[in-house]
mmCIF file of C-alpha atoms in Angstrom:
data_model
loop_
_atom_site.group_PDB
_atom_site.id
_atom_site.type_symbol
_atom_site.label_atom_id
_atom_site.label_comp_id
_atom_site.label_asym_id
_atom_site.label_seq_id
_atom_site.Cartn_x
_atom_site.Cartn_y
_atom_site.Cartn_z
ATOM 1 C CA UNK A 1 0.149 -0.313 0.094
ATOM 2 C CA UNK A 2 1.226 3.356 -0.638
ATOM 3 C CA UNK A 3 1.751 6.004 1.818
ATOM 4 C CA UNK A 4 2.083 8.486 -0.740
ATOM 5 C CA UNK A 5 -1.449 10.484 -1.927
ATOM 6 C CA UNK A 6 -0.895 12.771 -4.945
ATOM 7 C CA UNK A 7 -3.249 14.594 -7.165
ATOM 8 C CA UNK A 8 -1.918 16.325 -10.479
ATOM 9 C CA UNK A 9 -3.895 19.117 -12.587
ATOM 10 C CA UNK A 10 -2.848 20.856 -15.677
ATOM 11 C CA UNK A 11 -4.532 23.963 -16.281
ATOM 12 C CA UNK A 12 -3.783 26.581 -19.083
ATOM 13 C CA UNK A 13 -0.193 25.226 -19.114
ATOM 14 C CA UNK A 14 0.360 24.985 -15.377
ATOM 15 C CA UNK A 15 0.194 21.877 -13.364
ATOM 16 C CA UNK A 16 -0.585 21.745 -9.570
ATOM 17 C CA UNK A 17 0.765 19.196 -7.639
ATOM 18 C CA UNK A 18 -0.552 18.339 -4.107
ATOM 19 C CA UNK A 19 0.473 15.342 -2.210
ATOM 20 C CA UNK A 20 -0.436 13.999 1.166
ATOM 21 C CA UNK A 21 2.389 11.720 2.805
ATOM 22 C CA UNK A 22 2.051 8.932 5.680
ATOM 23 C CA UNK A 23 4.636 9.944 8.194
ATOM 24 C CA UNK A 24 5.099 10.376 11.403
ATOM 25 C CA UNK A 25 7.766 13.064 11.155
ATOM 26 C CA UNK A 26 9.370 12.867 14.591
ATOM 27 C CA UNK A 27 11.772 15.580 15.774
ATOM 28 C CA UNK A 28 13.700 13.717 18.235
ATOM 29 C CA UNK A 29 13.305 16.141 20.766
ATOM 30 C CA UNK A 30 9.840 14.907 22.043
ATOM 31 C CA UNK A 31 9.989 13.512 25.375
ATOM 32 C CA UNK A 32 8.704 10.140 26.024
ATOM 33 C CA UNK A 33 6.329 10.018 28.760
ATOM 34 C CA UNK A 34 7.300 6.289 29.773
ATOM 35 C CA UNK A 35 10.762 6.159 29.396
ATOM 36 C CA UNK A 36 11.542 9.834 30.138
ATOM 37 C CA UNK A 37 14.008 9.884 27.162
ATOM 38 C CA UNK A 38 13.688 11.092 23.817
ATOM 39 C CA UNK A 39 11.398 10.048 20.840
ATOM 40 C CA UNK A 40 14.145 8.900 18.281
ATOM 41 C CA UNK A 41 13.746 11.184 15.433
ATOM 42 C CA UNK A 42 12.128 9.874 12.457
ATOM 43 C CA UNK A 43 11.413 12.195 9.568
ATOM 44 C CA UNK A 44 11.510 12.799 5.945
ATOM 45 C CA UNK A 45 14.523 14.595 4.935
ATOM 46 C CA UNK A 46 14.280 15.181 1.079
ATOM 47 C CA UNK A 47 11.638 14.802 -1.420
ATOM 48 C CA UNK A 48 12.007 15.403 -4.772
ATOM 49 C CA UNK A 49 9.723 14.743 -7.890
ATOM 50 C CA UNK A 50 10.171 14.727 -11.608
ATOM 51 C CA UNK A 51 8.179 15.179 -14.950
ATOM 52 C CA UNK A 52 9.367 14.175 -18.324
ATOM 53 C CA UNK A 53 12.915 13.493 -16.665
ATOM 54 C CA UNK A 54 12.647 17.489 -15.275
ATOM 55 C CA UNK A 55 13.056 18.348 -11.949
ATOM 56 C CA UNK A 56 9.961 19.717 -10.583
ATOM 57 C CA UNK A 57 10.265 19.257 -6.828
ATOM 58 C CA UNK A 58 13.616 19.126 -4.866
ATOM 59 C CA UNK A 59 13.227 19.880 -1.221
ATOM 60 C CA UNK A 60 14.759 19.170 2.184
ATOM 61 C CA UNK A 61 13.160 18.600 5.789
ATOM 62 C CA UNK A 62 13.339 18.836 9.373
ATOM 63 C CA UNK A 63 10.988 17.635 11.506
ATOM 64 C CA UNK A 64 9.170 20.673 11.830
ATOM 65 C CA UNK A 65 7.197 19.714 8.958
ATOM 66 C CA UNK A 66 3.486 18.523 10.431
ATOM 67 C CA UNK A 67 3.111 14.766 10.504
ATOM 68 C CA UNK A 68 1.582 13.487 7.655
ATOM 69 C CA UNK A 69 3.050 15.741 5.339
ATOM 70 C CA UNK A 70 1.003 17.994 2.837
ATOM 71 C CA UNK A 71 3.002 19.568 0.226
ATOM 72 C CA UNK A 72 1.698 21.484 -2.796
ATOM 73 C CA UNK A 73 4.049 22.974 -5.637
ATOM 74 C CA UNK A 74 3.261 24.238 -9.376
ATOM 75 C CA UNK A 75 5.066 23.870 -12.633
ATOM 76 C CA UNK A 76 5.291 25.113 -16.439
ATOM 77 C CA UNK A 77 4.135 22.350 -18.836
ATOM 78 C CA UNK A 78 2.611 18.995 -18.069
ATOM 79 C CA UNK A 79 -0.605 17.620 -19.704
ATOM 80 C CA UNK A 80 -3.417 15.236 -19.190
ATOM 81 C CA UNK A 81 -1.904 11.400 -18.964
ATOM 82 C CA UNK A 82 1.794 12.664 -18.535
ATOM 83 C CA UNK A 83 3.387 10.849 -15.352
ATOM 84 C CA UNK A 84 4.721 12.462 -12.389
ATOM 85 C CA UNK A 85 7.552 10.577 -10.336
ATOM 86 C CA UNK A 86 7.344 11.008 -6.436
ATOM 87 C CA UNK A 87 10.023 10.015 -3.995
ATOM 88 C CA UNK A 88 11.079 10.769 -0.238
ATOM 89 C CA UNK A 89 13.465 9.471 1.937
ATOM 90 C CA UNK A 90 13.687 9.783 5.686
ATOM 91 C CA UNK A 91 16.527 9.837 8.208
ATOM 92 C CA UNK A 92 16.207 6.478 8.846
ATOM 93 C CA UNK A 93 16.863 5.503 5.350
ATOM 94 C CA UNK A 94 13.340 4.488 4.557
ATOM 95 C CA UNK A 95 12.028 5.595 0.900
ATOM 96 C CA UNK A 96 9.283 5.227 -0.914
ATOM 97 C CA UNK A 97 8.584 6.172 -4.651
ATOM 98 C CA UNK A 98 5.193 6.412 -6.245
ATOM 99 C CA UNK A 99 3.986 7.781 -9.795
ATOM 100 C CA UNK A 100 0.884 9.886 -10.794
ATOM 101 C CA UNK A 101 -0.628 10.867 -13.981
ATOM 102 C CA UNK A 102 -1.854 14.500 -14.755
ATOM 103 C CA UNK A 103 -5.110 14.704 -14.904
ATOM 104 C CA UNK B 1 48.672 1.079 -19.134
ATOM 105 C CA UNK B 2 50.192 4.433 -19.091
ATOM 106 C CA UNK B 3 51.369 6.314 -16.063
ATOM 107 C CA UNK B 4 48.322 8.757 -16.467
ATOM 108 C CA UNK B 5 46.007 6.022 -16.789
ATOM 109 C CA UNK B 6 46.968 4.510 -13.571
ATOM 110 C CA UNK B 7 47.289 7.627 -11.691
ATOM 111 C CA UNK B 8 43.432 8.587 -12.885
ATOM 112 C CA UNK B 9 42.477 5.023 -11.392
ATOM 113 C CA UNK B 10 44.178 5.426 -8.347
ATOM 114 C CA UNK B 11 42.673 8.675 -7.980
ATOM 115 C CA UNK B 12 39.142 7.511 -8.571
ATOM 116 C CA UNK B 13 39.752 4.677 -6.023
ATOM 117 C CA UNK B 14 40.805 7.088 -3.299
ATOM 118 C CA UNK B 15 37.708 9.274 -4.153
ATOM 119 C CA UNK B 16 35.743 6.237 -3.635
ATOM 120 C CA UNK B 17 37.179 4.980 -0.411
ATOM 121 C CA UNK B 18 36.902 9.170 0.964
ATOM 122 C CA UNK B 19 33.333 8.720 0.199
ATOM 123 C CA UNK B 20 32.735 5.797 1.966
ATOM 124 C CA UNK B 21 34.308 6.921 5.006
ATOM 125 C CA UNK B 22 32.305 10.211 4.825
ATOM 126 C CA UNK B 23 29.200 8.392 4.796
ATOM 127 C CA UNK B 24 30.120 6.176 7.915
ATOM 128 C CA UNK B 25 30.757 9.375 9.717
ATOM 129 C CA UNK B 26 27.281 10.446 9.072
ATOM 130 C CA UNK B 27 24.920 7.574 9.905
ATOM 131 C CA UNK B 28 22.043 10.201 10.795
ATOM 132 C CA UNK B 29 22.053 11.613 7.481
ATOM 133 C CA UNK B 30 21.369 9.312 4.536
ATOM 134 C CA UNK B 31 22.251 12.130 1.975
ATOM 135 C CA UNK B 32 25.366 13.971 2.547
ATOM 136 C CA UNK B 33 23.766 17.205 0.593
ATOM 137 C CA UNK B 34 20.912 17.170 3.659
ATOM 138 C CA UNK B 35 21.882 20.657 5.189
ATOM 139 C CA UNK B 36 22.478 19.239 8.443
ATOM 140 C CA UNK B 37 24.532 22.528 10.052
ATOM 141 C CA UNK B 38 21.490 24.393 8.847
ATOM 142 C CA UNK B 39 18.718 22.219 10.335
ATOM 143 C CA UNK B 40 20.632 22.114 13.422
ATOM 144 C CA UNK B 41 20.867 26.096 13.883
ATOM 145 C CA UNK B 42 19.363 27.295 17.029
ATOM 146 C CA UNK B 43 18.677 30.835 15.517
ATOM 147 C CA UNK B 44 17.440 31.959 12.709
ATOM 148 C CA UNK B 45 20.534 34.172 11.450
ATOM 149 C CA UNK B 46 22.680 30.677 11.896
ATOM 150 C CA UNK B 47 20.293 28.464 9.899
ATOM 151 C CA UNK B 48 20.541 30.958 6.992
ATOM 152 C CA UNK B 49 24.184 31.485 7.217
ATOM 153 C CA UNK B 50 24.725 27.417 7.204
ATOM 154 C CA UNK B 51 22.337 26.924 4.235
ATOM 155 C CA UNK B 52 22.121 29.925 1.850
ATOM 156 C CA UNK B 53 26.049 31.385 3.442
ATOM 157 C CA UNK B 54 24.481 34.555 4.008
ATOM 158 C CA UNK B 55 21.923 36.190 6.148
ATOM 159 C CA UNK B 56 21.551 39.404 4.843
ATOM 160 C CA UNK B 57 17.911 39.390 3.830
ATOM 161 C CA UNK B 58 15.974 42.272 2.456
ATOM 162 C CA UNK B 59 12.349 42.392 3.614
ATOM 163 C CA UNK B 60 9.689 42.886 0.936
ATOM 164 C CA UNK B 61 6.635 42.767 0.234
ATOM 165 C CA UNK B 62 7.192 40.721 -3.306
ATOM 166 C CA UNK B 63 7.127 37.685 -0.838
ATOM 167 C CA UNK B 64 3.970 36.574 -0.366
ATOM 168 C CA UNK B 65 3.422 34.724 2.738
ATOM 169 C CA UNK B 66 0.262 33.140 4.086
ATOM 170 C CA UNK B 67 -0.193 31.966 7.533
ATOM 171 C CA UNK B 68 -3.345 32.143 9.872
ATOM 172 C CA UNK B 69 -3.436 34.687 12.244
ATOM 173 C CA UNK B 70 -4.336 32.256 15.000
ATOM 174 C CA UNK B 71 -3.233 28.429 15.083
ATOM 175 C CA UNK B 72 -5.024 26.567 17.280
ATOM 176 C CA UNK B 73 -2.951 23.647 16.888
ATOM 177 C CA UNK B 74 0.665 24.371 16.489
ATOM 178 C CA UNK B 75 1.048 20.765 15.064
ATOM 179 C CA UNK B 76 -0.566 21.686 11.805
ATOM 180 C CA UNK B 77 0.323 25.240 10.717
ATOM 181 C CA UNK B 78 -0.956 25.634 6.949
ATOM 182 C CA UNK B 79 1.664 27.677 4.997
ATOM 183 C CA UNK B 80 1.735 29.440 1.622
ATOM 184 C CA UNK B 81 4.889 31.267 -0.073
ATOM 185 C CA UNK B 82 4.455 32.671 -3.424
ATOM 186 C CA UNK B 83 6.158 35.558 -5.142
ATOM 187 C CA UNK B 84 6.350 37.553 -8.581
ATOM 188 C CA UNK B 85 10.155 37.810 -7.931
ATOM 189 C CA UNK B 86 12.315 36.562 -10.910
ATOM 190 C CA UNK B 87 14.540 33.870 -11.544
ATOM 191 C CA UNK B 88 13.832 32.422 -7.851
ATOM 192 C CA UNK B 89 16.008 29.636 -6.809
ATOM 193 C CA UNK B 90 15.252 28.679 -3.816
ATOM 194 C CA UNK B 91 11.940 29.118 -1.035
ATOM 195 C CA UNK B 92 13.139 28.696 2.476
ATOM 196 C CA UNK B 93 10.656 28.749 5.549
ATOM 197 C CA UNK B 94 11.541 28.890 9.089
ATOM 198 C CA UNK B 95 9.576 29.044 12.663
ATOM 199 C CA UNK B 96 11.896 31.834 14.769
ATOM 200 C CA UNK B 97 10.511 30.823 18.109
ATOM 201 C CA UNK B 98 11.346 26.885 17.460
ATOM 202 C CA UNK B 99 14.223 25.177 19.084
ATOM 203 C CA UNK B 100 15.527 24.646 15.547
ATOM 204 C CA UNK B 101 14.004 27.483 13.133
ATOM 205 C CA UNK B 102 14.757 26.022 10.065
ATOM 206 C CA UNK B 103 11.733 24.028 8.853
ATOM 207 C CA UNK B 104 12.480 23.444 5.070
ATOM 208 C CA UNK B 105 14.250 24.606 1.978
ATOM 209 C CA UNK B 106 12.583 24.431 -1.101
ATOM 210 C CA UNK B 107 15.003 24.181 -4.338
ATOM 211 C CA UNK B 108 12.967 25.689 -7.623
ATOM 212 C CA UNK B 109 13.999 24.248 -10.477
ATOM 213 C CA UNK B 110 13.687 25.519 -13.730
ATOM 214 C CA UNK B 111 10.211 24.533 -14.638
ATOM 215 C CA UNK B 112 8.620 25.323 -11.201
ATOM 216 C CA UNK B 113 6.748 28.095 -10.317
ATOM 217 C CA UNK B 114 7.926 30.040 -7.034
ATOM 218 C CA UNK B 115 4.934 28.449 -5.401
ATOM 219 C CA UNK B 116 4.916 26.119 -2.122
ATOM 220 C CA UNK B 117 2.167 25.196 0.330
ATOM 221 C CA UNK B 118 2.729 23.273 2.950
ATOM 222 C CA UNK B 119 1.898 22.493 7.322
ATOM 223 C CA UNK B 120 4.553 23.070 9.835
ATOM 224 C CA UNK B 121 4.981 22.619 13.467
ATOM 225 C CA UNK B 122 5.285 25.556 15.892
ATOM 226 C CA UNK B 123 6.428 25.528 19.508
ATOM 227 C CA UNK B 124 4.937 28.431 20.559
ATOM 228 C CA UNK B 125 3.332 31.937 19.280
ATOM 229 C CA UNK B 126 5.926 33.851 16.957
ATOM 230 C CA UNK B 127 7.212 34.352 13.662
ATOM 231 C CA UNK B 128 7.043 32.519 10.260
ATOM 232 C CA UNK B 129 9.758 33.453 8.111
ATOM 233 C CA UNK B 130 9.621 32.935 4.200
ATOM 234 C CA UNK B 131 13.255 33.602 2.342
ATOM 235 C CA UNK B 132 13.241 33.843 -1.411
ATOM 236 C CA UNK B 133 16.825 33.288 -2.745
ATOM 237 C CA UNK B 134 17.325 34.879 -6.551
ATOM 238 C CA UNK B 135 20.465 36.025 -7.995
ATOM 239 C CA UNK B 136 19.811 39.574 -6.632
ATOM 240 C CA UNK B 137 20.001 38.317 -2.851
ATOM 241 C CA UNK B 138 17.695 37.176 -0.022
ATOM 242 C CA UNK B 139 13.953 38.874 0.048
ATOM 243 C CA UNK B 140 12.099 37.842 2.966
ATOM 244 C CA UNK B 141 8.792 38.173 4.869
ATOM 245 C CA UNK B 142 7.444 37.558 8.092
ATOM 246 C CA UNK B 143 4.117 37.103 9.852
ATOM 247 C CA UNK B 144 3.233 36.302 13.685
ATOM 248 C CA UNK B 145 1.158 33.401 14.261
ATOM 249 C CA UNK B 146 -0.793 32.866 17.965
ATOM 250 C CA UNK B 147 -0.373 29.523 18.668
ATOM 251 C CA UNK B 148 -2.803 28.201 21.463
ATOM 252 C CA UNK B 149 -1.539 24.591 21.943
ATOM 253 C CA UNK B 150 2.534 24.012 20.990
ATOM 254 C CA UNK B 151 3.073 21.482 18.211
ATOM 255 C CA UNK B 152 6.240 20.275 19.221
ATOM 256 C CA UNK B 153 6.416 18.642 22.660
ATOM 257 C CA UNK B 154 3.349 16.837 22.073
#
């Protein structure tokens, strides 16, 4: 099951992409009430997306991005039926990739 | 094999092993290009200096920053940054009162528009700052968000 939901829409030559990722986004600063220690950091560090082998998103994150991150971005070009590749990598080395079709 | 070819191979091998060595030193960061120093900085100037090599920002209304005036839940504060400035290289979002103010930085590829919308965590009431980098320097705008319930310790 993919933990990334993407909607990409093209209008007047501009594609708007909206993504919702399922991820804890633990900062590493939060206290664990049970143990008194810190909850280990576990957050997405890098997200990128490509369209026709061109970069359309290239971003670095901290744990300051909300749990279950939402990100929206826009680019020039893109037509209905085109594919967008979307990938994230977290600080634990976990990664996930998905593709979406522009509508 | 000539002396030069051998030399090149030797250099490649050296570079290769150096790369592995560095990666082993950074177990918390998968990508060496994740700007760790900037994200670990404890004030916004330090973060900008580490990230962009400069913290001389010019306040500008050309940077359109949208945040709510009041956020009941500091764990989910919507932020939208947009600008009409030309040649935008990156958009950076900071929450100045967070322990580590740098939230995220978005490089804007050539075909992308200078537009970003996301949600951030805010520990307490404070300023959200958006910094837009262009060839002409750093342009910024800030807005204060009243946080009712902090979003970092929960």
